[in-house]
Short mmCIF file of C-alpha atoms in Angstrom, two decimals:
data_model
loop_
_atom_site.label_atom_id
_atom_site.label_comp_id
_atom_site.label_asym_id
_atom_site.label_seq_id
_atom_site.Cartn_x
_atom_site.Cartn_y
_atom_site.Cartn_z
CA MET Y 21 214.96 150.77 95.08
CA SER Y 22 211.60 149.46 95.85
CA ILE Y 23 208.42 151.56 95.84
CA VAL Y 24 206.61 151.85 98.94
CA ALA Y 25 202.88 153.48 98.46
CA PRO Y 26 201.32 155.26 101.24
CA PRO Y 27 199.54 152.86 103.56
CA GLY Y 28 195.87 152.69 103.43
CA ARG Y 29 192.87 150.58 103.61
CA LYS Y 30 193.24 148.01 101.15
CA HIS Y 31 189.44 147.11 100.89
CA LEU Y 32 188.98 150.65 99.74
CA SER Y 33 191.48 150.78 97.01
CA ALA Y 34 190.45 150.85 93.36
CA ASP Y 35 191.45 147.37 92.68
CA ALA Y 36 189.36 145.92 95.59
CA LEU Y 37 186.29 148.17 94.63
CA PHE Y 38 186.60 147.08 90.93
CA ARG Y 39 186.47 143.27 92.04
CA LEU Y 40 183.57 144.16 94.13
CA VAL Y 41 181.59 145.81 91.39
CA HIS Y 42 182.58 142.94 89.06
CA SER Y 43 181.43 140.35 91.44
CA GLY Y 44 178.01 142.17 91.79
CA PHE Y 45 177.53 142.45 88.14
CA ALA Y 46 178.39 138.68 87.80
CA SER Y 47 175.60 137.70 90.01
CA LEU Y 48 172.93 139.31 87.91
CA PRO Y 49 171.10 136.93 85.59
CA ASP Y 50 171.56 137.56 81.81
CA TYR Y 51 168.04 138.09 80.43
CA ARG Y 52 169.44 136.87 76.88
CA VAL Y 53 168.61 133.39 75.67
CA GLY Y 54 170.92 131.08 73.68
CA ASP Y 55 174.61 131.44 72.76
CA VAL Y 56 176.11 134.97 73.26
CA GLU Y 57 179.24 136.47 72.19
CA ILE Y 58 179.89 139.19 74.89
CA ALA Y 59 179.08 138.09 78.45
CA PHE Y 60 176.66 140.05 80.25
CA THR Y 61 179.17 141.02 83.10
CA ASP Y 62 181.65 142.21 80.37
CA ALA Y 63 179.18 144.66 78.82
CA LEU Y 64 178.30 146.18 82.39
CA MET Y 65 181.91 146.39 83.35
CA SER Y 66 182.84 147.80 80.01
CA ALA Y 67 180.39 150.72 80.57
CA PHE Y 68 181.53 151.07 84.28
CA ALA Y 69 185.14 151.16 82.99
CA MET Y 70 184.24 153.88 80.48
CA PHE Y 71 183.00 156.13 83.11
CA SER Y 72 185.69 155.02 85.61
CA LEU Y 73 188.28 156.21 83.04
CA LYS Y 74 186.27 159.38 82.28
CA ALA Y 75 186.23 158.63 78.49
CA PRO Y 76 184.67 161.75 76.86
CA SER Y 77 182.32 159.64 74.76
CA LEU Y 78 181.43 155.99 73.94
CA LEU Y 79 182.81 156.48 70.62
CA ALA Y 80 186.31 157.72 72.23
CA PHE Y 81 186.21 154.68 74.53
CA ASP Y 82 185.66 152.33 71.46
CA LYS Y 83 188.44 153.75 69.61
CA GLU Y 84 190.76 153.55 72.34
CA ARG Y 85 189.98 150.16 73.67
CA ALA Y 86 193.01 148.72 75.39
CA GLU Y 87 191.74 145.22 75.98
CA GLY Y 88 194.95 144.21 78.14
CA ASN Y 89 194.44 146.80 80.77
CA LEU Y 90 190.67 146.46 80.71
CA HIS Y 91 191.31 142.53 81.41
CA THR Y 92 193.94 142.94 84.10
CA ILE Y 93 192.49 146.12 85.96
CA TYR Y 94 188.68 145.66 85.40
CA GLY Y 95 188.46 141.83 84.80
CA ILE Y 96 186.70 142.24 81.40
CA GLN Y 97 187.29 139.33 78.99
CA ARG Y 98 185.86 141.02 75.94
CA VAL Y 99 184.96 144.52 75.27
CA PRO Y 100 181.86 145.00 73.12
CA CYS Y 101 181.91 147.54 70.47
CA ASP Y 102 179.70 150.72 70.96
CA THR Y 103 176.70 149.47 69.05
CA ARG Y 104 176.73 146.09 70.78
CA MET Y 105 177.06 147.64 74.24
CA ARG Y 106 174.02 149.96 73.64
CA GLU Y 107 172.19 146.85 72.47
CA ILE Y 108 172.91 144.79 75.60
CA LEU Y 109 172.38 147.53 78.15
CA ASP Y 110 169.10 149.24 76.90
CA PRO Y 111 166.69 146.60 78.18
CA ILE Y 112 168.31 146.36 81.70
CA SER Y 113 166.29 147.66 84.56
CA PRO Y 114 168.11 150.27 86.43
CA LYS Y 115 166.93 148.61 89.69
CA TRP Y 116 169.43 145.72 89.02
CA LEU Y 117 172.27 147.96 89.70
CA ARG Y 118 171.07 148.68 93.42
CA PRO Y 119 173.15 145.85 94.91
CA ALA Y 120 176.32 147.17 93.51
CA PHE Y 121 175.75 150.59 95.18
CA LYS Y 122 175.00 148.69 98.41
CA SER Y 123 178.13 146.59 98.28
CA VAL Y 124 180.34 149.65 97.93
CA PHE Y 125 178.57 151.18 100.97
CA ARG Y 126 178.97 148.10 103.02
CA GLN Y 127 182.76 148.12 102.15
CA LEU Y 128 182.85 151.68 103.59
CA GLN Y 129 181.26 150.60 106.77
CA ARG Y 130 183.48 147.49 106.92
CA GLY Y 131 186.63 149.68 106.55
CA LYS Y 132 185.53 152.26 109.21
CA ALA Y 133 185.61 154.95 106.66
CA LEU Y 134 182.08 156.26 107.33
CA GLU Y 135 182.81 157.09 110.75
CA ALA Y 136 184.39 160.24 109.41
CA MET Y 137 180.87 161.13 107.95
CA THR Y 138 178.89 160.93 111.15
CA TRP Y 139 177.50 164.22 112.49
CA LEU Y 140 175.45 165.37 115.32
CA ASP Y 141 174.83 162.57 117.78
CA GLY Y 142 176.02 159.70 115.26
CA HIS Y 143 173.51 160.80 112.50
CA TYR Y 144 174.44 160.66 108.86
CA LEU Y 145 173.57 163.99 107.06
CA LEU Y 146 171.78 163.14 103.92
CA ALA Y 147 171.30 165.65 100.99
CA LEU Y 148 168.71 165.10 98.40
CA ASP Y 149 168.24 167.27 95.22
CA GLY Y 150 166.90 166.79 91.76
CA THR Y 151 168.87 167.40 88.63
CA GLY Y 152 168.66 167.11 84.83
CA TYR Y 153 171.16 165.38 82.75
CA PHE Y 154 169.66 165.26 79.38
CA SER Y 155 167.25 167.36 77.24
CA SER Y 156 166.55 167.21 73.34
CA LYS Y 157 163.76 168.23 71.23
CA THR Y 158 164.46 165.15 68.87
CA ILE Y 159 166.03 162.38 70.68
CA HIS Y 160 163.87 160.51 73.17
CA CYS Y 161 163.01 157.05 74.73
CA ALA Y 162 160.00 155.44 76.35
CA SER Y 163 161.15 156.83 79.88
CA CYS Y 164 161.93 160.39 78.88
CA LEU Y 165 159.82 163.22 80.63
CA ARG Y 166 157.88 165.27 78.06
CA ARG Y 167 157.13 168.97 78.20
CA VAL Y 168 154.73 170.04 75.52
CA HIS Y 169 155.20 173.79 74.68
CA ARG Y 170 152.46 176.14 73.42
CA ASN Y 171 153.39 175.96 69.79
CA GLY Y 172 152.93 172.18 70.08
CA SER Y 173 156.69 171.30 69.99
CA ILE Y 174 158.08 168.78 72.68
CA THR Y 175 161.19 168.76 74.84
CA TYR Y 176 162.40 165.46 76.04
CA ALA Y 177 164.27 165.20 79.13
CA HIS Y 178 166.00 162.89 81.81
CA GLN Y 179 165.98 164.02 85.55
CA MET Y 180 167.03 162.09 88.60
CA LEU Y 181 166.68 162.73 92.45
CA GLY Y 182 170.33 162.57 93.69
CA ALA Y 183 171.36 161.59 97.25
CA ALA Y 184 174.61 161.65 98.90
CA LEU Y 185 176.10 161.58 102.31
CA ILE Y 186 177.65 164.95 103.34
CA HIS Y 187 179.62 166.44 106.10
CA PRO Y 188 180.28 170.12 106.77
CA ASP Y 189 184.07 169.44 107.40
CA GLN Y 190 184.55 166.62 104.63
CA ARG Y 191 185.35 167.18 100.91
CA ALA Y 192 184.16 163.84 100.04
CA VAL Y 193 180.54 163.06 99.46
CA ILE Y 194 179.23 159.36 99.31
CA PRO Y 195 176.46 159.03 96.69
CA LEU Y 196 173.77 156.79 97.29
CA MET Y 197 171.84 155.12 94.29
CA PRO Y 198 169.87 157.91 92.68
CA GLU Y 199 166.11 157.70 91.99
CA PRO Y 200 165.28 158.11 88.25
CA ILE Y 201 162.55 160.56 87.49
CA THR Y 202 160.99 159.01 84.44
CA ASN Y 203 157.82 158.64 82.50
CA ARG Y 204 156.43 155.66 84.24
CA ASP Y 205 154.69 152.56 82.89
CA GLY Y 206 154.14 154.20 79.48
CA THR Y 207 151.81 156.81 80.66
CA ASP Y 208 151.65 160.42 79.46
CA LYS Y 209 151.85 161.67 83.04
CA ASN Y 210 155.27 162.83 83.96
CA ASP Y 211 156.90 161.57 87.17
CA CYS Y 212 158.08 164.34 89.48
CA GLU Y 213 160.68 165.02 92.23
CA ARG Y 214 158.11 164.66 95.08
CA ASN Y 215 157.09 161.19 93.86
CA ALA Y 216 160.79 160.24 93.30
CA ALA Y 217 161.54 161.34 97.07
CA LYS Y 218 158.76 159.02 98.33
CA ARG Y 219 160.18 156.05 96.48
CA PHE Y 220 163.78 156.86 97.37
CA VAL Y 221 163.04 157.27 101.13
CA ALA Y 222 161.23 153.79 101.17
CA LYS Y 223 164.04 152.11 99.45
CA LEU Y 224 166.66 153.92 101.75
CA ARG Y 225 164.91 152.22 104.82
CA GLN Y 226 164.89 148.96 103.04
CA ASP Y 227 168.60 149.13 102.44
CA HIS Y 228 169.64 150.71 105.85
CA PRO Y 229 166.91 149.94 108.38
CA HIS Y 230 168.98 150.91 111.20
CA LEU Y 231 171.07 153.82 110.27
CA LYS Y 232 170.38 157.34 111.73
CA PHE Y 233 169.78 159.98 108.97
CA ILE Y 234 169.16 163.76 109.00
CA VAL Y 235 167.71 164.51 105.69
CA THR Y 236 168.58 168.16 104.23
CA GLU Y 237 166.87 169.64 101.34
CA ASP Y 238 165.90 172.83 99.59
CA SER Y 239 162.52 174.86 100.29
CA LEU Y 240 160.49 172.95 97.66
CA SER Y 241 160.58 169.98 100.06
CA SER Y 242 159.26 171.87 103.14
CA ASN Y 243 155.69 170.57 102.63
CA ALA Y 244 153.52 168.71 104.91
CA PRO Y 245 153.28 165.53 102.83
CA HIS Y 246 157.00 165.18 102.53
CA ILE Y 247 157.51 165.87 106.22
CA GLU Y 248 155.11 163.07 107.15
CA THR Y 249 156.88 160.79 104.63
CA LEU Y 250 160.33 161.50 106.53
CA HIS Y 251 158.65 160.86 109.87
CA GLU Y 252 156.82 157.60 108.74
CA HIS Y 253 160.40 156.27 108.01
CA GLY Y 254 162.16 157.61 110.81
CA LEU Y 255 164.26 160.31 109.39
CA HIS Y 256 165.05 163.68 110.84
CA TYR Y 257 165.18 166.68 108.75
CA ILE Y 258 166.72 170.05 108.07
CA LEU Y 259 164.83 171.85 105.16
CA GLY Y 260 165.17 175.18 103.76
CA VAL Y 261 162.32 177.71 103.85
CA LYS Y 262 161.63 181.04 102.27
CA ALA Y 263 159.27 183.96 103.23
CA GLY Y 264 157.94 184.04 99.64
CA ASP Y 265 156.96 180.44 99.68
CA HIS Y 266 156.06 179.96 103.34
CA ALA Y 267 154.30 183.33 104.19
CA TYR Y 268 152.05 181.81 106.90
CA LEU Y 269 155.08 180.31 108.70
CA PHE Y 270 157.03 183.61 108.73
CA GLN Y 271 153.75 185.60 110.06
CA GLN Y 272 153.48 183.00 112.84
CA VAL Y 273 157.18 183.39 113.71
CA GLN Y 274 156.60 187.12 113.79
CA ALA Y 275 153.62 186.87 116.02
CA ALA Y 276 155.67 184.64 118.33
CA GLU Y 277 158.16 187.32 118.47
CA HIS Y 278 155.69 190.07 119.63
CA ALA Y 279 154.65 187.34 122.26
CA GLY Y 280 158.29 187.29 123.44
CA ARG Y 281 158.80 183.45 122.51
CA VAL Y 282 161.53 184.04 120.07
CA THR Y 283 165.13 183.35 121.11
CA TYR Y 284 168.07 185.38 119.72
CA TYR Y 285 171.75 184.25 119.84
CA GLU Y 286 174.92 185.45 118.35
CA ARG Y 287 178.45 183.80 118.01
CA HIS Y 288 181.55 185.75 117.06
CA ASP Y 289 184.22 184.40 114.91
CA ARG Y 290 186.90 186.89 115.28
CA ALA Y 291 189.60 184.99 113.30
CA ALA Y 292 187.26 185.02 110.18
CA GLY Y 293 185.86 188.50 110.96
CA VAL Y 294 182.27 186.94 111.01
CA VAL Y 295 179.29 187.25 113.34
CA HIS Y 296 176.79 184.38 113.32
CA ARG Y 297 173.39 185.80 114.42
CA PHE Y 298 170.38 183.63 115.12
CA ARG Y 299 166.83 183.56 116.01
CA PHE Y 300 164.78 180.63 116.45
CA VAL Y 301 161.48 179.49 118.02
CA ASN Y 302 160.13 175.80 118.42
CA GLY Y 303 156.65 174.49 117.68
CA MET Y 304 155.55 176.70 114.77
CA PRO Y 305 152.73 175.54 112.30
CA LEU Y 306 154.00 174.90 108.83
CA ASN Y 307 151.18 176.39 107.13
CA ALA Y 308 147.45 177.36 107.40
CA ALA Y 309 146.18 174.21 105.73
CA ARG Y 310 148.04 171.86 107.98
CA THR Y 311 148.37 173.50 111.42
CA ASP Y 312 148.91 170.16 113.03
CA VAL Y 313 152.33 169.73 111.37
CA ARG Y 314 154.67 171.42 113.86
CA VAL Y 315 158.24 172.47 113.06
CA HIS Y 316 161.04 174.20 114.73
CA PHE Y 317 162.19 177.42 112.96
CA ILE Y 318 165.77 178.68 112.52
CA GLU Y 319 166.68 182.09 110.88
CA TYR Y 320 170.37 182.83 110.23
CA TRP Y 321 172.54 185.79 109.25
CA GLU Y 322 176.31 185.57 108.55
CA VAL Y 323 177.38 189.20 109.00
CA GLY Y 324 180.88 189.85 107.52
CA ASP Y 325 182.75 193.20 106.85
CA ASP Y 326 181.29 193.72 103.56
CA LYS Y 327 178.44 191.11 103.06
CA VAL Y 328 175.53 189.76 104.87
CA GLN Y 329 174.10 186.27 104.10
CA HIS Y 330 170.68 184.99 105.12
CA PHE Y 331 169.38 181.50 105.53
CA SER Y 332 166.10 179.95 107.16
CA TRP Y 333 165.25 176.31 107.77
CA VAL Y 334 162.63 174.20 109.57
CA THR Y 335 163.57 170.99 111.54
CA ASP Y 336 162.08 168.41 113.58
CA LEU Y 337 165.24 168.54 116.10
CA ARG Y 338 164.41 170.88 118.95
CA VAL Y 339 166.48 174.02 118.62
CA SER Y 340 168.55 175.62 121.60
CA LYS Y 341 171.49 177.75 121.95
CA ARG Y 342 173.58 174.65 122.56
CA ASN Y 343 172.73 173.26 118.99
CA VAL Y 344 171.42 175.99 116.83
CA TYR Y 345 174.98 176.59 115.40
CA HIS Y 346 175.63 172.74 114.57
CA LEU Y 347 172.01 172.85 112.92
CA MET Y 348 172.91 175.77 110.76
CA ARG Y 349 176.00 174.13 109.61
CA GLY Y 350 174.09 171.14 108.58
CA GLY Y 351 171.67 173.09 106.65
CA ARG Y 352 174.28 175.02 104.99
CA ALA Y 353 176.14 171.91 103.97
CA ARG Y 354 173.34 171.00 101.58
CA TRP Y 355 175.09 172.86 98.80
CA LYS Y 356 177.53 169.99 98.64
CA ILE Y 357 175.16 167.92 96.89
CA GLU Y 358 175.09 170.56 94.21
CA ASN Y 359 178.90 171.65 94.23
CA GLU Y 360 180.67 168.58 95.24
CA THR Y 361 178.05 166.27 93.48
CA PHE Y 362 176.44 167.53 90.49
CA ASN Y 363 178.93 170.22 89.51
CA THR Y 364 181.86 167.65 89.80
CA LEU Y 365 179.89 165.22 87.55
CA LYS Y 366 179.22 168.03 85.00
CA ASN Y 367 182.53 169.96 85.09
CA GLN Y 368 185.33 167.87 86.39
CA GLY Y 369 185.82 165.21 83.77
CA TYR Y 370 182.65 162.85 84.19
CA ASN Y 371 181.01 164.37 81.30
CA PHE Y 372 177.57 163.87 83.09
CA GLU Y 373 175.38 165.99 80.49
CA HIS Y 374 176.97 164.15 77.45
CA ASN Y 375 174.56 161.73 75.75
CA TYR Y 376 176.72 158.52 75.79
CA GLY Y 377 173.59 156.83 74.16
CA HIS Y 378 170.01 157.07 74.53
CA GLY Y 379 168.55 153.86 73.47
CA GLU Y 380 164.76 152.97 73.36
CA ASP Y 381 164.12 151.78 76.93
CA ASN Y 382 166.47 152.36 79.71
CA LEU Y 383 169.83 153.02 78.28
CA SER Y 384 170.16 156.65 79.11
CA VAL Y 385 169.15 155.87 82.72
CA VAL Y 386 171.37 152.75 83.07
CA PHE Y 387 174.45 154.98 81.99
CA ALA Y 388 173.68 157.59 84.50
CA MET Y 389 173.32 155.13 87.17
CA LEU Y 390 176.73 153.45 86.17
CA MET Y 391 178.43 156.78 85.96
CA MET Y 392 177.10 157.53 89.53
CA LEU Y 393 178.52 154.12 90.65
CA ALA Y 394 181.94 155.04 89.05
CA PHE Y 395 181.67 158.32 91.02
CA LEU Y 396 180.87 156.50 94.26
CA VAL Y 397 184.07 154.37 93.79
CA ASP Y 398 186.13 157.49 93.29
CA GLN Y 399 184.75 159.18 96.34
CA THR Y 400 185.25 156.10 98.36
CA GLN Y 401 188.92 156.13 97.34
CA GLN Y 402 188.99 159.98 98.14
CA LEU Y 403 187.73 159.14 101.66
CA GLY Y 404 189.68 156.06 102.46
CA CYS Y 405 192.41 155.33 99.96
CA ALA Y 406 195.82 157.05 101.01
CA LEU Y 407 197.32 156.27 97.53
CA PHE Y 408 194.64 157.87 95.67
CA GLN Y 409 194.87 160.88 98.04
CA ALA Y 410 198.44 161.31 97.46
CA VAL Y 411 198.18 161.15 93.62
CA TRP Y 412 195.59 163.77 93.66
CA ALA Y 413 197.44 166.11 95.97
CA LYS Y 414 200.48 165.70 93.75
CA LEU Y 415 198.62 166.45 90.47
CA GLY Y 416 196.42 169.38 92.05
CA SER Y 417 193.16 168.66 90.36
CA LYS Y 418 190.81 165.78 89.59
CA ARG Y 419 190.70 166.66 85.90
CA ARG Y 420 194.46 166.48 85.50
CA LEU Y 421 194.43 163.23 87.55
CA TRP Y 422 191.80 161.56 85.09
CA GLU Y 423 193.85 162.91 82.00
CA ARG Y 424 197.00 161.47 83.34
CA MET Y 425 195.50 158.26 84.31
CA ARG Y 426 193.80 157.78 81.09
CA ALA Y 427 197.22 158.48 79.16
CA LEU Y 428 199.10 155.87 81.00
CA PHE Y 429 196.18 153.33 80.82
CA TYR Y 430 196.05 153.52 77.14
CA ASP Y 431 199.90 153.52 76.46
CA TYR Y 432 201.42 151.07 78.95
CA ALA Y 433 200.55 147.57 80.38
CA PHE Y 434 199.71 147.41 84.08
CA ALA Y 435 198.82 144.43 86.13
CA SER Y 436 196.62 146.69 88.64
CA MET Y 437 195.27 150.25 89.18
CA ARG Y 438 197.71 150.51 92.19
CA GLN Y 439 200.54 150.09 89.74
CA LEU Y 440 199.18 152.80 87.58
CA PHE Y 441 198.68 155.24 90.61
CA GLU Y 442 202.29 154.32 91.80
CA ALA Y 443 203.63 155.43 88.32
CA LEU Y 444 201.77 158.63 88.61
CA LEU Y 445 202.97 159.25 92.14
CA TYR Y 446 206.62 158.08 91.79
CA GLY Y 447 207.16 158.76 88.10
CA PHE Y 448 207.34 156.37 85.36
CA LYS Y 449 210.51 155.82 83.47
CA LYS Y 450 209.91 155.35 79.78
CA SER Y 451 212.39 153.02 77.89
CA SER Y 452 214.41 154.48 74.95
CA PRO Y 453 213.42 153.38 71.53
CA LEU Y 454 215.77 150.78 69.83
CA VAL Y 455 216.96 152.39 66.66
CA ALA Y 456 219.18 150.44 64.13
CA VAL Y 457 222.43 152.29 63.39
CA ASP Y 458 224.13 151.64 60.08
CA SER Y 459 227.79 151.60 61.03
CA SER Y 460 229.20 150.75 57.43
#
């Protein structure tokens, strides 16, 4: 009986995406001179495969190397040992990996999968947020952030500004290449999330000059310089605000209410037993120092039987009763970059906060970028590959899927990841061992 896997977009399958990543790595120039034992592409693909397979550590990946499947599935000719992999990848500039992210994104566009992520008049909702993934008082490299404590001790850390396309009605998120927050150019002055955001936005527009975005962020980003940066690059925004951090804004909203300029609106969801309550006003000054920066203000209460939740945002999209509910959903969807992205990476098998290797220059950052690239490939399959979706639904959780996938990968020979996923979906019949029997 032949196996018939669920139909899907073949260009968004694991095998097609692995070939795409491999082709991108093969186009990079090898910085090394002379004869080399391990090809540059093999070193990069080996690290990518380690994160694709969710190996718990570099040592575990080194001990369980299955060169046959790494060759047939990931296109790797020779896998470097753990020490050699670190040596090859440490000098690489993280920016060299940007084309790989762009090529996967273009594949999503080509396969029409991103149509499911458009929201509010054809815009993509883009969440930005900073996160840390390494901290130590002893291990450090040239790009580590440094925090000097009062007692003279130093904590070294790595952070990044993450970015992902999100949608209120989609479980999948589509990460873009993060922007590292690093100690730049060998100076003692630490980089910061605000500077990283300026760099990210400029690169976003270079990579995607014509796409329409609405950026959503937390209240730390609701400041005049950042809003001006977003405007300069043609980006709309929905940014969180808090009364404690934006006292002048809330005072002006209160004054507008006394003047009768504030609009109230309620929407009842009887099936969920929830009342959505809004007040909003357009054209408010963001703060006393920059009254020229005008924003539209939304305050929202979700009133349930036993709980009330409260949120507030500013946006450059003019607010009305017609769109305030949709703007609220966009603002609340920002949590997906924390839960569906960072929490997934940290707690669902990716081991984001594990130190796979720190190096002296860029190794820690390069590993973080490659892990995010593997996550992008997984999310692309989640959004557009029916076979991946079926295996995930059968096994019930991502963590179990990774465990079963890794077990088959290391124990059996497969010509493709499709064959492996089919074995997980339809079952895998193990052959009985041949045992010699003495009949004398």
